[in-house]
JSON list of C-alpha atoms in Angstrom, two decimals:
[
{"chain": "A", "resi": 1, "resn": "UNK", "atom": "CA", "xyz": [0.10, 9.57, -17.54]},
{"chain": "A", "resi": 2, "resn": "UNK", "atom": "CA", "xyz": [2.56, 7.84, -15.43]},
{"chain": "A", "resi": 3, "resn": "UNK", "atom": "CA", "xyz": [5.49, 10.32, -13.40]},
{"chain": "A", "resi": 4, "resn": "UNK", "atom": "CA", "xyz": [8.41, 11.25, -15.65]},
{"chain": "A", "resi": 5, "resn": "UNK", "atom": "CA", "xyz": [12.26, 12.14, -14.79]},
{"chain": "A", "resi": 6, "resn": "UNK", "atom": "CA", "xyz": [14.92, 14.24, -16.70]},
{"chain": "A", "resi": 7, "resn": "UNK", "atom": "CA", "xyz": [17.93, 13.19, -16.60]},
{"chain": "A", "resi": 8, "resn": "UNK", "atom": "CA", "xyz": [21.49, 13.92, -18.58]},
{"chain": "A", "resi": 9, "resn": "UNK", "atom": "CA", "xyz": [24.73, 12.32, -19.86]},
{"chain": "A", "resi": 10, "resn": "UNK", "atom": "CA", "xyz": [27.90, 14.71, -20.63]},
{"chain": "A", "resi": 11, "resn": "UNK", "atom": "CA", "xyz": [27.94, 16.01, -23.85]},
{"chain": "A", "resi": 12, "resn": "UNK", "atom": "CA", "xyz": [31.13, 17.76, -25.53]},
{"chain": "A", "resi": 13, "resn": "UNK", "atom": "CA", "xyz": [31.74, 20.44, -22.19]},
{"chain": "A", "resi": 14, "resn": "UNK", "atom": "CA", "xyz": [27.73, 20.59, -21.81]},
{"chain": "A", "resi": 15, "resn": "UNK", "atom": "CA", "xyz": [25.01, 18.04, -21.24]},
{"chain": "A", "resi": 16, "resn": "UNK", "atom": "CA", "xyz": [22.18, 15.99, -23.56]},
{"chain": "A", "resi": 17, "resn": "UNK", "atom": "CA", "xyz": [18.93, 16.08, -21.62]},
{"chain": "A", "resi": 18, "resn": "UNK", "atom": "CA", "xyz": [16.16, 13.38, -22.19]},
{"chain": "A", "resi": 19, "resn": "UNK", "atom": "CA", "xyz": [12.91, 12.37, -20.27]},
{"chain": "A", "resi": 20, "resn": "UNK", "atom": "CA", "xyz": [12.58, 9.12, -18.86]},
{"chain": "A", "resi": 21, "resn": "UNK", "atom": "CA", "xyz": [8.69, 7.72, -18.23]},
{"chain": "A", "resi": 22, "resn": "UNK", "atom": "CA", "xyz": [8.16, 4.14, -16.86]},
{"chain": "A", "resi": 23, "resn": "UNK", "atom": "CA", "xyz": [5.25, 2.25, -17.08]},
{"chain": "A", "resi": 24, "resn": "UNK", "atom": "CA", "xyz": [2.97, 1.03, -13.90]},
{"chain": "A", "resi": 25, "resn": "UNK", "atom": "CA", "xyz": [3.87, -2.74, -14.77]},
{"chain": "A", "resi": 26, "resn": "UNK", "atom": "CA", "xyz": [7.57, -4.24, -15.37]},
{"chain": "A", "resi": 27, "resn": "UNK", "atom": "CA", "xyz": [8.40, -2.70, -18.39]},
{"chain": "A", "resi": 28, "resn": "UNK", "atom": "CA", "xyz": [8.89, -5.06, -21.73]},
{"chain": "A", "resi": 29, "resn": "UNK", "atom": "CA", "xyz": [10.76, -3.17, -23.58]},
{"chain": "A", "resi": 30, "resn": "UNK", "atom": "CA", "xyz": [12.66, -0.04, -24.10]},
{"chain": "A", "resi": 31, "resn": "UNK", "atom": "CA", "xyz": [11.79, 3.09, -26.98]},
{"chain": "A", "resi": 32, "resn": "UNK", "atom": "CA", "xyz": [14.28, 5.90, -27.54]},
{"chain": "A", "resi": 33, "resn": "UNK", "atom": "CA", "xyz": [12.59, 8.80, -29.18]},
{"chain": "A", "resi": 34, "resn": "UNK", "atom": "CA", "xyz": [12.87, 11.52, -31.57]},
{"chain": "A", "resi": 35, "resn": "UNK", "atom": "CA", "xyz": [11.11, 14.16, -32.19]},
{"chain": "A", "resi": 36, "resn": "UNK", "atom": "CA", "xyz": [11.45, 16.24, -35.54]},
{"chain": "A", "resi": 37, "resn": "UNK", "atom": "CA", "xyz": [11.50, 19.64, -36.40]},
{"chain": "A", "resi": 38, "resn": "UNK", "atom": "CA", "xyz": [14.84, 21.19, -34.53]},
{"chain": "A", "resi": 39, "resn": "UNK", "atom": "CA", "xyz": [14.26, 18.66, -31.79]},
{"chain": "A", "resi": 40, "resn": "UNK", "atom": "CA", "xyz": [14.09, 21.22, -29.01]},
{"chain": "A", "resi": 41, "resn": "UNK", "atom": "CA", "xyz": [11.96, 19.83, -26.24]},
{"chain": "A", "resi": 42, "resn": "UNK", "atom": "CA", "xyz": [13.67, 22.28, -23.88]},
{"chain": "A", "resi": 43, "resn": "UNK", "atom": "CA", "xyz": [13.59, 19.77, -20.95]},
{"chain": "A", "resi": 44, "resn": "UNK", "atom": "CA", "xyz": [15.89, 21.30, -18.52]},
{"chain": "A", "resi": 45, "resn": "UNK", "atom": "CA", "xyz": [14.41, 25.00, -19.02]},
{"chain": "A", "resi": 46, "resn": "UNK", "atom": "CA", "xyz": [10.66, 23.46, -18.22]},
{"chain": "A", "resi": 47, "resn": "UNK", "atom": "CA", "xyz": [11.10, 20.50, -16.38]},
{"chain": "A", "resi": 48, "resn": "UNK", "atom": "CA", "xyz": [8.93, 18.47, -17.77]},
{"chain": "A", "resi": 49, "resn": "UNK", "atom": "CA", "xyz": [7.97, 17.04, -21.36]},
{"chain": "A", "resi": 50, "resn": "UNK", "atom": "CA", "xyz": [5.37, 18.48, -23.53]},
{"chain": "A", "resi": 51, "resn": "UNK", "atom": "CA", "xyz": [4.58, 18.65, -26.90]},
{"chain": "A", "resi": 52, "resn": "UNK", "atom": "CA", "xyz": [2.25, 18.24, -29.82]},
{"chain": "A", "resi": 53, "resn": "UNK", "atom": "CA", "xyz": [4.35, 15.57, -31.50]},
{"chain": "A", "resi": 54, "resn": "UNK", "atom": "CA", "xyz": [2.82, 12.13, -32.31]},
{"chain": "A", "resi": 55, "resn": "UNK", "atom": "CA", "xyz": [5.51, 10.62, -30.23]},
{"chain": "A", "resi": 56, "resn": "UNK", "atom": "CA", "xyz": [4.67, 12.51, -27.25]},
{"chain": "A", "resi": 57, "resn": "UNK", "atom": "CA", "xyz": [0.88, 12.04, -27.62]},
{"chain": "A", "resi": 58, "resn": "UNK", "atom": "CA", "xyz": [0.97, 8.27, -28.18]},
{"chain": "A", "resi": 59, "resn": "UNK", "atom": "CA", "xyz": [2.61, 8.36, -24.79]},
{"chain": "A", "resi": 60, "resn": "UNK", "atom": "CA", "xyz": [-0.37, 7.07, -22.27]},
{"chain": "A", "resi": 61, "resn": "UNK", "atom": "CA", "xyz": [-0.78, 4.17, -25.44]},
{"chain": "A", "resi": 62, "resn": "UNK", "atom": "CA", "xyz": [2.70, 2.86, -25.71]},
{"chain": "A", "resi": 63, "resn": "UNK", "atom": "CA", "xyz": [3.07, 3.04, -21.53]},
{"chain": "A", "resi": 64, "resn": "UNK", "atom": "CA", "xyz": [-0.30, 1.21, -20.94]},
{"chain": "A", "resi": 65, "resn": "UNK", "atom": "CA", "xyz": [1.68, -1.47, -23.73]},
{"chain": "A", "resi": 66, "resn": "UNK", "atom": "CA", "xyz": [4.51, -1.59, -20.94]},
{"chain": "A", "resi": 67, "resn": "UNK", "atom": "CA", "xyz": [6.99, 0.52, -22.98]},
{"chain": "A", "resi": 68, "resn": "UNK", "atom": "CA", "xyz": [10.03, 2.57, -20.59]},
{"chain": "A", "resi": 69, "resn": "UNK", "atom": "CA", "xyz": [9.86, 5.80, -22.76]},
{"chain": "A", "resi": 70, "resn": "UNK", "atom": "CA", "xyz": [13.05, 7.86, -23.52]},
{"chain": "A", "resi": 71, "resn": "UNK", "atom": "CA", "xyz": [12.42, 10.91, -25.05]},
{"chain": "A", "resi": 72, "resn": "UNK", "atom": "CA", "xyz": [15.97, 13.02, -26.15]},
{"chain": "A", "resi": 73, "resn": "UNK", "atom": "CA", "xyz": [16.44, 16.25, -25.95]},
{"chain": "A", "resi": 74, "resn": "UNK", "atom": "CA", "xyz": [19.32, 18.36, -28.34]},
{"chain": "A", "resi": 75, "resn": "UNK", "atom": "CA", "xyz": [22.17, 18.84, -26.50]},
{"chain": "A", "resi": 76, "resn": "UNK", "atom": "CA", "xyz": [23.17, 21.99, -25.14]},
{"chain": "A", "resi": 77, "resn": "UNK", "atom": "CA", "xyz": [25.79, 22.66, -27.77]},
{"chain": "A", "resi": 78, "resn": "UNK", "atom": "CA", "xyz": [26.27, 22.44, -31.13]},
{"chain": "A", "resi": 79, "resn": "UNK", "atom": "CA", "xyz": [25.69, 18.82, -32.77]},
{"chain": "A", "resi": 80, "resn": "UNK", "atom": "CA", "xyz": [24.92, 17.00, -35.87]},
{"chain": "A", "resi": 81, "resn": "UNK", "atom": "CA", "xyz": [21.79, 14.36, -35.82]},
{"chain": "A", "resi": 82, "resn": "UNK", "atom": "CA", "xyz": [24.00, 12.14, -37.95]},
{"chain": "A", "resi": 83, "resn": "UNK", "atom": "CA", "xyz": [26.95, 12.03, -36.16]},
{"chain": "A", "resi": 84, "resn": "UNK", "atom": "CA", "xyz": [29.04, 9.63, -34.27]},
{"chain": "A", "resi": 85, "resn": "UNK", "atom": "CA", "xyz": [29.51, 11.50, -31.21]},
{"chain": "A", "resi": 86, "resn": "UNK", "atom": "CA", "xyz": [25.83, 12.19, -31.16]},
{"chain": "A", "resi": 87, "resn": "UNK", "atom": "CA", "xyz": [25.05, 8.61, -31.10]},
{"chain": "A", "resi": 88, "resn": "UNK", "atom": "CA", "xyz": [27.42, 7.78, -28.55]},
{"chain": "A", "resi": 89, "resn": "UNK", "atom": "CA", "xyz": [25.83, 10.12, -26.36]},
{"chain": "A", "resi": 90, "resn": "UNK", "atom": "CA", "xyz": [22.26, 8.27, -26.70]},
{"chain": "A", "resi": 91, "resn": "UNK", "atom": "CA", "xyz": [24.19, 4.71, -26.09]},
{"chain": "A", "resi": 92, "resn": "UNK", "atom": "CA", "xyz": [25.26, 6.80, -22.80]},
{"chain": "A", "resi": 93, "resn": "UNK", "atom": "CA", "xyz": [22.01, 6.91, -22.45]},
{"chain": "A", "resi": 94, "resn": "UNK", "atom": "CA", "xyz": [20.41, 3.56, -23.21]},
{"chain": "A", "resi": 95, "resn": "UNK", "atom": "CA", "xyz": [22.84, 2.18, -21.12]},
{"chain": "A", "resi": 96, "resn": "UNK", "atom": "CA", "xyz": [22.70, 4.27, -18.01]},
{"chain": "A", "resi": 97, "resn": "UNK", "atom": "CA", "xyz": [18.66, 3.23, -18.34]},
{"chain": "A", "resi": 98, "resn": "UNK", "atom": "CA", "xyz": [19.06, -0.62, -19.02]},
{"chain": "A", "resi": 99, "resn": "UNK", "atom": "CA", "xyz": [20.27, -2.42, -16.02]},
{"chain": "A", "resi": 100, "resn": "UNK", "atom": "CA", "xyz": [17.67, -4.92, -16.92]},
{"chain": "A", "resi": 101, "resn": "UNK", "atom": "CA", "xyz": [18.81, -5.34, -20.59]},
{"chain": "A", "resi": 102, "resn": "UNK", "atom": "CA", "xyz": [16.14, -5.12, -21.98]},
{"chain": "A", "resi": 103, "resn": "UNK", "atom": "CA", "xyz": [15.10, -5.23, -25.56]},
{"chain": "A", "resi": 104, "resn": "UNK", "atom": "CA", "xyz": [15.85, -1.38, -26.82]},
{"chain": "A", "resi": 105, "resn": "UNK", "atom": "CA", "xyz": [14.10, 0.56, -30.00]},
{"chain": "A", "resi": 106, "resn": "UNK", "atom": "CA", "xyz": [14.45, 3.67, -31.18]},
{"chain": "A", "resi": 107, "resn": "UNK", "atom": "CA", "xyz": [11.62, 5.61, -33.05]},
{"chain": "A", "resi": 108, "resn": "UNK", "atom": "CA", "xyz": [12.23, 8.62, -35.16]},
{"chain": "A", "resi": 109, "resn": "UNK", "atom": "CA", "xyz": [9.53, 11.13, -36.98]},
{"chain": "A", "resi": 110, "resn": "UNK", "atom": "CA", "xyz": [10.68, 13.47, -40.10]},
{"chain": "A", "resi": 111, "resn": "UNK", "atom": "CA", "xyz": [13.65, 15.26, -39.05]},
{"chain": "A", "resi": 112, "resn": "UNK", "atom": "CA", "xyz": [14.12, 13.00, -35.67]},
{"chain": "A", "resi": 113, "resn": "UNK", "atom": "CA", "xyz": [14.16, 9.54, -38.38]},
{"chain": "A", "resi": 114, "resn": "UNK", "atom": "CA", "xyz": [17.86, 10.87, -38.87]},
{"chain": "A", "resi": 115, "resn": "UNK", "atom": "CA", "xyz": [18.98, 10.85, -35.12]},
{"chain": "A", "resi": 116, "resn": "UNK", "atom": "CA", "xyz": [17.15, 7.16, -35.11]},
{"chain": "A", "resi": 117, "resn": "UNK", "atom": "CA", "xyz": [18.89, 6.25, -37.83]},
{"chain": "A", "resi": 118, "resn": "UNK", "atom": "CA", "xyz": [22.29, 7.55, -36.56]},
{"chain": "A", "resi": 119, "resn": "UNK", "atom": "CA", "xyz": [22.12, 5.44, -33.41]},
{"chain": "A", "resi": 120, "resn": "UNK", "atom": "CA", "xyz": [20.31, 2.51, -35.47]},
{"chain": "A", "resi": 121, "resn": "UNK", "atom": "CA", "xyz": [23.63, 2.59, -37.31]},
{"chain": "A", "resi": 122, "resn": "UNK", "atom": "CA", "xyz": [25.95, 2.59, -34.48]},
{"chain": "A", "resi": 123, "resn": "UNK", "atom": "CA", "xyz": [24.62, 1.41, -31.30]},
{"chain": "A", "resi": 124, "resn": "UNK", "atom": "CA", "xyz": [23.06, -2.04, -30.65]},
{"chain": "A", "resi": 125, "resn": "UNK", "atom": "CA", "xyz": [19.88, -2.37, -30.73]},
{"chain": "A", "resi": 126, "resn": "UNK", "atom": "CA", "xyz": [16.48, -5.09, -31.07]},
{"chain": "A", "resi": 127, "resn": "UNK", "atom": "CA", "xyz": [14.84, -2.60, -34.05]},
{"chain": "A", "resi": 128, "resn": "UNK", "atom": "CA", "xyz": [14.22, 0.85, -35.70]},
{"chain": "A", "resi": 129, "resn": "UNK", "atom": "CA", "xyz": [10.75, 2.91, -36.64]},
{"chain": "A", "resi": 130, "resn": "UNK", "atom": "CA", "xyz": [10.83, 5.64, -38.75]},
{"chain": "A", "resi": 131, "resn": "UNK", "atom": "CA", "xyz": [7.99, 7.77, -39.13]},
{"chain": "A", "resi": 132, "resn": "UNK", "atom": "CA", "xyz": [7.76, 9.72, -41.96]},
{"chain": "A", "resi": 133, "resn": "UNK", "atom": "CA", "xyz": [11.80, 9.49, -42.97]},
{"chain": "A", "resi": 134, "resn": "UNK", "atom": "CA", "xyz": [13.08, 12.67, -44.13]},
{"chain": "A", "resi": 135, "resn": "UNK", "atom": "CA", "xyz": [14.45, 11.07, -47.68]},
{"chain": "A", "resi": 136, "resn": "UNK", "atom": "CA", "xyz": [14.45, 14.89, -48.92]},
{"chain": "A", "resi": 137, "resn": "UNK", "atom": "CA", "xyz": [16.29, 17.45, -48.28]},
{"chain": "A", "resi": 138, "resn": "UNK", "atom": "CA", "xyz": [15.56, 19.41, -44.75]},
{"chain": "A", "resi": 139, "resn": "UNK", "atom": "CA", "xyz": [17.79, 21.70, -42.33]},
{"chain": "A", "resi": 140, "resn": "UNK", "atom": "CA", "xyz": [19.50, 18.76, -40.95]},
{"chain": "A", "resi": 141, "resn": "UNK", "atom": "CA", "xyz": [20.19, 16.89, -43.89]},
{"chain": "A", "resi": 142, "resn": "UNK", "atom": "CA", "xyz": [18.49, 13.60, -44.94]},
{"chain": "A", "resi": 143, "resn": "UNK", "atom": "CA", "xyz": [18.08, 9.95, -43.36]},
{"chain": "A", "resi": 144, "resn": "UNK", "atom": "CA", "xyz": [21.05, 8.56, -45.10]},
{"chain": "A", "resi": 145, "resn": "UNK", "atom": "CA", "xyz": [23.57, 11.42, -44.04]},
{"chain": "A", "resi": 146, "resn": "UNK", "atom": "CA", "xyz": [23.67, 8.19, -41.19]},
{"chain": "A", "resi": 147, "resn": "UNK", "atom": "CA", "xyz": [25.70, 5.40, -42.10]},
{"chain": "A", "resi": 148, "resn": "UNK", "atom": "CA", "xyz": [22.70, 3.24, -43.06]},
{"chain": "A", "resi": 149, "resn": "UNK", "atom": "CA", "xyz": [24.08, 0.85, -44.94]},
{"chain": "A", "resi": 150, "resn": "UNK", "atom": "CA", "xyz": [25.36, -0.32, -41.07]},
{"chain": "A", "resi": 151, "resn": "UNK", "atom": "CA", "xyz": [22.05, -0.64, -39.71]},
{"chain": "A", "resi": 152, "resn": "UNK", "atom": "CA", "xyz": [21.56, -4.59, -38.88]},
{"chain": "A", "resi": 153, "resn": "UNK", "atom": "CA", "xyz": [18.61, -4.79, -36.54]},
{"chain": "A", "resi": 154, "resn": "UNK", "atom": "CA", "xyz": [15.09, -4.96, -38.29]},
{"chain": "A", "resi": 155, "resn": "UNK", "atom": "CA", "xyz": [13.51, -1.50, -39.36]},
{"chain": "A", "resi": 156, "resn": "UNK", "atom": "CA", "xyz": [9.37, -0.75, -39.51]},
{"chain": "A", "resi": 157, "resn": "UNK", "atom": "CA", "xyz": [8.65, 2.62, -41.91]},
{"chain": "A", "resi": 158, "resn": "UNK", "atom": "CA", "xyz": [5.64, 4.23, -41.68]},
{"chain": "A", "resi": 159, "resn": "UNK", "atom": "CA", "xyz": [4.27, 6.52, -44.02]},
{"chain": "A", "resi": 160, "resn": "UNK", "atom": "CA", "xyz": [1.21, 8.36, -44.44]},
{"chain": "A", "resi": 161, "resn": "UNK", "atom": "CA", "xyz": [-0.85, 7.92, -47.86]},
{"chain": "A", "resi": 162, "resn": "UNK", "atom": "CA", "xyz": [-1.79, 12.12, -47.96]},
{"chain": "A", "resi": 163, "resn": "UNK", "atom": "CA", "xyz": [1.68, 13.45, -46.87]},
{"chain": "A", "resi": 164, "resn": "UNK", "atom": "CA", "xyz": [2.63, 16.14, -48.01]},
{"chain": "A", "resi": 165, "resn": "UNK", "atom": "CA", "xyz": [5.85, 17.02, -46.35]},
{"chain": "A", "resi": 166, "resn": "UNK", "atom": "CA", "xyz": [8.40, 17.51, -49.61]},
{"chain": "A", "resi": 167, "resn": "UNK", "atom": "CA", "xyz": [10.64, 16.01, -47.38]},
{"chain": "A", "resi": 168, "resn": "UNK", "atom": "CA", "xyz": [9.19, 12.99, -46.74]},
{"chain": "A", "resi": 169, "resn": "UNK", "atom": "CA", "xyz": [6.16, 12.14, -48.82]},
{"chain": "A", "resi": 170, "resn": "UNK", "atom": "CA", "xyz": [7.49, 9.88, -51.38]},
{"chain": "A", "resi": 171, "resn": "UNK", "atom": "CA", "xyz": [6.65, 6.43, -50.27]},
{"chain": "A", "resi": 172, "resn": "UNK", "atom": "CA", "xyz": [9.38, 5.37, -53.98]},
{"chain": "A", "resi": 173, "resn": "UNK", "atom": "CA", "xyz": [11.89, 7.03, -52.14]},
{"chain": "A", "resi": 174, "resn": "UNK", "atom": "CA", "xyz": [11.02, 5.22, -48.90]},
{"chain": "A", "resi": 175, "resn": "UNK", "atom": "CA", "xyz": [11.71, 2.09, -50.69]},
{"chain": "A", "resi": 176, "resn": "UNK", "atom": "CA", "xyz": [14.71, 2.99, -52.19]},
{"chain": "A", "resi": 177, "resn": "UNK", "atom": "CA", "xyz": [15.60, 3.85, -48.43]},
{"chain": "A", "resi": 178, "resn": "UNK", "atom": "CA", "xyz": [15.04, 0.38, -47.28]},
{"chain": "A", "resi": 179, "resn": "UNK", "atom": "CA", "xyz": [16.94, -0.87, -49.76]},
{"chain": "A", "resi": 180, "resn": "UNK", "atom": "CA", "xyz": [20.14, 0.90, -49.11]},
{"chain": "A", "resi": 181, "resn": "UNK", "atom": "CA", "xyz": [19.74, -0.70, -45.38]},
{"chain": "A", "resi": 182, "resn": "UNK", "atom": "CA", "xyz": [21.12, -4.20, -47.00]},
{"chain": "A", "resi": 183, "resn": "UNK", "atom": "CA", "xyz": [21.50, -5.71, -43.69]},
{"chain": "A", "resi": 184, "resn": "UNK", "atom": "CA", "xyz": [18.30, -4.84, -42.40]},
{"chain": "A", "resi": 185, "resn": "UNK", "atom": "CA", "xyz": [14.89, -6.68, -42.55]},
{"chain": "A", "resi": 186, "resn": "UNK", "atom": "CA", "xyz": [12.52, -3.50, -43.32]},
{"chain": "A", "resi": 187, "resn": "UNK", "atom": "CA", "xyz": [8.54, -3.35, -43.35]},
{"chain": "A", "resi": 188, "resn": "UNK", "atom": "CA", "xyz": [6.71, -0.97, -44.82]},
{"chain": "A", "resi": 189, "resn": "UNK", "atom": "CA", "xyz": [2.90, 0.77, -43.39]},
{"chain": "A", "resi": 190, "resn": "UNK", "atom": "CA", "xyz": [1.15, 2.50, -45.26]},
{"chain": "A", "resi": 191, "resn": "UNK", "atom": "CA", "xyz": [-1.43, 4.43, -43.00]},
{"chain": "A", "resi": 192, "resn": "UNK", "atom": "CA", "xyz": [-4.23, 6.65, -44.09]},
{"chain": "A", "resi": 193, "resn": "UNK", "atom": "CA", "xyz": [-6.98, 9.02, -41.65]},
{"chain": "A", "resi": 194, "resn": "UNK", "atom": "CA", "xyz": [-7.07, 11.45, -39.51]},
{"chain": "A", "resi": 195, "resn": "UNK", "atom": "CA", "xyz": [-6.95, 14.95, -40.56]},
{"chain": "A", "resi": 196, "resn": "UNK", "atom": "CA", "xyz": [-4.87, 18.06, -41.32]},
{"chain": "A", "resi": 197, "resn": "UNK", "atom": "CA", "xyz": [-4.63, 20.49, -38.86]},
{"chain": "A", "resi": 198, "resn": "UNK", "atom": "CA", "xyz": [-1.19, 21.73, -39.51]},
{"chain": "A", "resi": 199, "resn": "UNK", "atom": "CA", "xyz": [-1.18, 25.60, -39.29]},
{"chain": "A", "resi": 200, "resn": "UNK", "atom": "CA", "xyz": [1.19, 27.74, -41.36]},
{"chain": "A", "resi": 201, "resn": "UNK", "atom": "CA", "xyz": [1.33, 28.19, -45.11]},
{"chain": "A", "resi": 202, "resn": "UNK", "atom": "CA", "xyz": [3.29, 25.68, -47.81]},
{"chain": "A", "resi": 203, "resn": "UNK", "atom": "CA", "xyz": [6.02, 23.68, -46.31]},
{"chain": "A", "resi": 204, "resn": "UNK", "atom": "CA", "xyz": [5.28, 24.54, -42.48]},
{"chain": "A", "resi": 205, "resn": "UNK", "atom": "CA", "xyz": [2.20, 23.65, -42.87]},
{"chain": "A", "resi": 206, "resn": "UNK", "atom": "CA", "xyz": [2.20, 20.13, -44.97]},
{"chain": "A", "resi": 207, "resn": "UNK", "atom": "CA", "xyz": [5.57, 19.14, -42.23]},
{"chain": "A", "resi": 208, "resn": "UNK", "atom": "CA", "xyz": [3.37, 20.32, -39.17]},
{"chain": "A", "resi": 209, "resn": "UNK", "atom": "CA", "xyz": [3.29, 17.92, -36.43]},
{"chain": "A", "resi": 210, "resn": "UNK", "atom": "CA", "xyz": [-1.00, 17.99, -36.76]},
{"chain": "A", "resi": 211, "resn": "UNK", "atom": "CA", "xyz": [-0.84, 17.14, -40.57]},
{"chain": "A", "resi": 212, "resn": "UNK", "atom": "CA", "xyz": [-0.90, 14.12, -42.34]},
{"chain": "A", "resi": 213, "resn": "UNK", "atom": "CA", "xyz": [3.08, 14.44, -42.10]},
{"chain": "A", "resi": 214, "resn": "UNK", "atom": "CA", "xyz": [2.67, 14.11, -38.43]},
{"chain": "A", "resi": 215, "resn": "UNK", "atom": "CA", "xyz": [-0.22, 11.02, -38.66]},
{"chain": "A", "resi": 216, "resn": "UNK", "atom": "CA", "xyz": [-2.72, 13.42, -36.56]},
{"chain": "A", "resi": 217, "resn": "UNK", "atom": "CA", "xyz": [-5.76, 11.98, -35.89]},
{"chain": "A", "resi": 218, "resn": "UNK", "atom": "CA", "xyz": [-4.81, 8.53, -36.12]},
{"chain": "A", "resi": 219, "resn": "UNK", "atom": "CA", "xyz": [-2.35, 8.01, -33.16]},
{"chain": "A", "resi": 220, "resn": "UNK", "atom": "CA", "xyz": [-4.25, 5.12, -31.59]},
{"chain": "A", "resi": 221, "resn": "UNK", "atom": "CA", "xyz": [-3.41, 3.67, -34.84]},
{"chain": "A", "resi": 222, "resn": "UNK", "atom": "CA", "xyz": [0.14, 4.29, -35.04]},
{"chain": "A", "resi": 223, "resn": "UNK", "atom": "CA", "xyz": [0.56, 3.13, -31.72]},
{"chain": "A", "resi": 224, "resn": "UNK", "atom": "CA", "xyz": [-1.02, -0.16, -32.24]},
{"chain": "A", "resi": 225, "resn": "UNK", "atom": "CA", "xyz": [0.91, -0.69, -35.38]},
{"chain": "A", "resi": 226, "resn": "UNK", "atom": "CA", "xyz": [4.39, 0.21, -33.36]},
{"chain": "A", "resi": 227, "resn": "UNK", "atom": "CA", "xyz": [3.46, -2.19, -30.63]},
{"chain": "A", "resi": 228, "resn": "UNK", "atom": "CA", "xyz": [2.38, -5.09, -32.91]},
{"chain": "A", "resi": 229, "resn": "UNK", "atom": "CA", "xyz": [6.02, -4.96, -34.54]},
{"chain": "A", "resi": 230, "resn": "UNK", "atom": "CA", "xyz": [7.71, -4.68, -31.61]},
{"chain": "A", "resi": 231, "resn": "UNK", "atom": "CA", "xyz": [5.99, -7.80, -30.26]},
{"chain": "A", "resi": 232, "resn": "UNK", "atom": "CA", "xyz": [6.28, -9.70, -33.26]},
{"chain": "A", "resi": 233, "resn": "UNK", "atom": "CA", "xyz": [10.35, -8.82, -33.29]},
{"chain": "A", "resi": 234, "resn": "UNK", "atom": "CA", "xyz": [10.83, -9.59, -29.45]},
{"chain": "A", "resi": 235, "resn": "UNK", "atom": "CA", "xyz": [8.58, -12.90, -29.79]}
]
């Protein structure tokens, strides 16, 4: 995988952390991303990024596509996913990264589809991808605690056909999501494979990052799927 930096923008009196990795060509596009659980990727404390989520391991996929990766951190005090001052603190961020303007997207999985949607919602942008959008309840709310009905720039939702995150794994709901986003063009995937891995017991384990929830198993897929989109919405 190619080098990666971490870097911050001022948040309230503290800072909001995120990882920057660039690919070995010119890159062709920008993706902002968001993990879910509690988003902690604890990037200042270990210097590095690391994780388990799909988003970090389709990472050598989406920078052999040409994709400049941003991966954000929480801040280091308190916040809201779905707030305003949260999302001006990634458009800090987009915009301290894109001298080149280039086209920007920002991806979101379960609990991290509501800090996509939040700067979807509020900060310009060429598109959005949700992964497994937290339409149910969870600790930080739901995907439409952002103002969706504001989102404008195209949206691709991706569901799995086995999840079984109560949160998330009602592809009905998903639709009625899209709906509520009047202004924006949505698509809906459907993906099915891989296999369930997710350790725990009930709800930890069907909203694990190695479940269906978290499309294990099939991340060569996902990543294709994300890149197709994105080329087809930058063509």
């Amino acid at each position: 995988m190619n080098a990666q930096t971490i870097k911050t923008v001022p948040f309230k009196d503290g800072v909001h952390a995120y990882a920057v990795t660039e690919p070995k060509q010119k890159p062709r596009s920008i993706l902002v991303m968001f993990i879910g659980g509690d988003g902690n990727l604890n990037l200042v404390t270990r210097g590095s990024l690391s994780g388990v989520n799909v988003l970090i391991r389709m990472r050598p996929a989406l920078e052999a596509a040409g994709m400049k990766l941003l991966y954000v951190d929480i801040p280091d005090r308190q916040f809201s996913r779905s707030d305003a001052e949260y999302a001006r603190s990634v458009g800090k961020m987009i915009e301290q990264e894109n001298s080149e303007k280039l086209p920007v997207f920002v991806a979101g999985i379960s609990r991290g589809s509501i800090s996509a949607a939040n700067v979807a919602s509020r900060v310009p942008i060429s598109g959005m991808i949700l992964l497994s959008a937290v339409t149910g309840s969870t600790y930080d709310g739901t995907v439409r605690d952002a103002p969706v009905a504001d989102i404008s720039a195209p949206s691709l939702l991706l569901i799995h056909n086995r999840d079984a995150c109560v949160s998330s794994g009602s592809e009905s709901a998903l639709r009625s999501f899209a709906r509520d986003m009047k202004e924006s063009s949505s698509t809906i995937v459907v993906l099915e494979g891989g296999r369930d891995e997710g350790s725990g017991v009930g709800r930890t384990a069907a909203c694990h990052p190695k479940s269906y929830h978290g499309f294990n198993g099939i991340d060569t897929n996902v990543a294709g799927t994300i890149m197709k989109w994105i080329s087809l919405v930058t063509k």
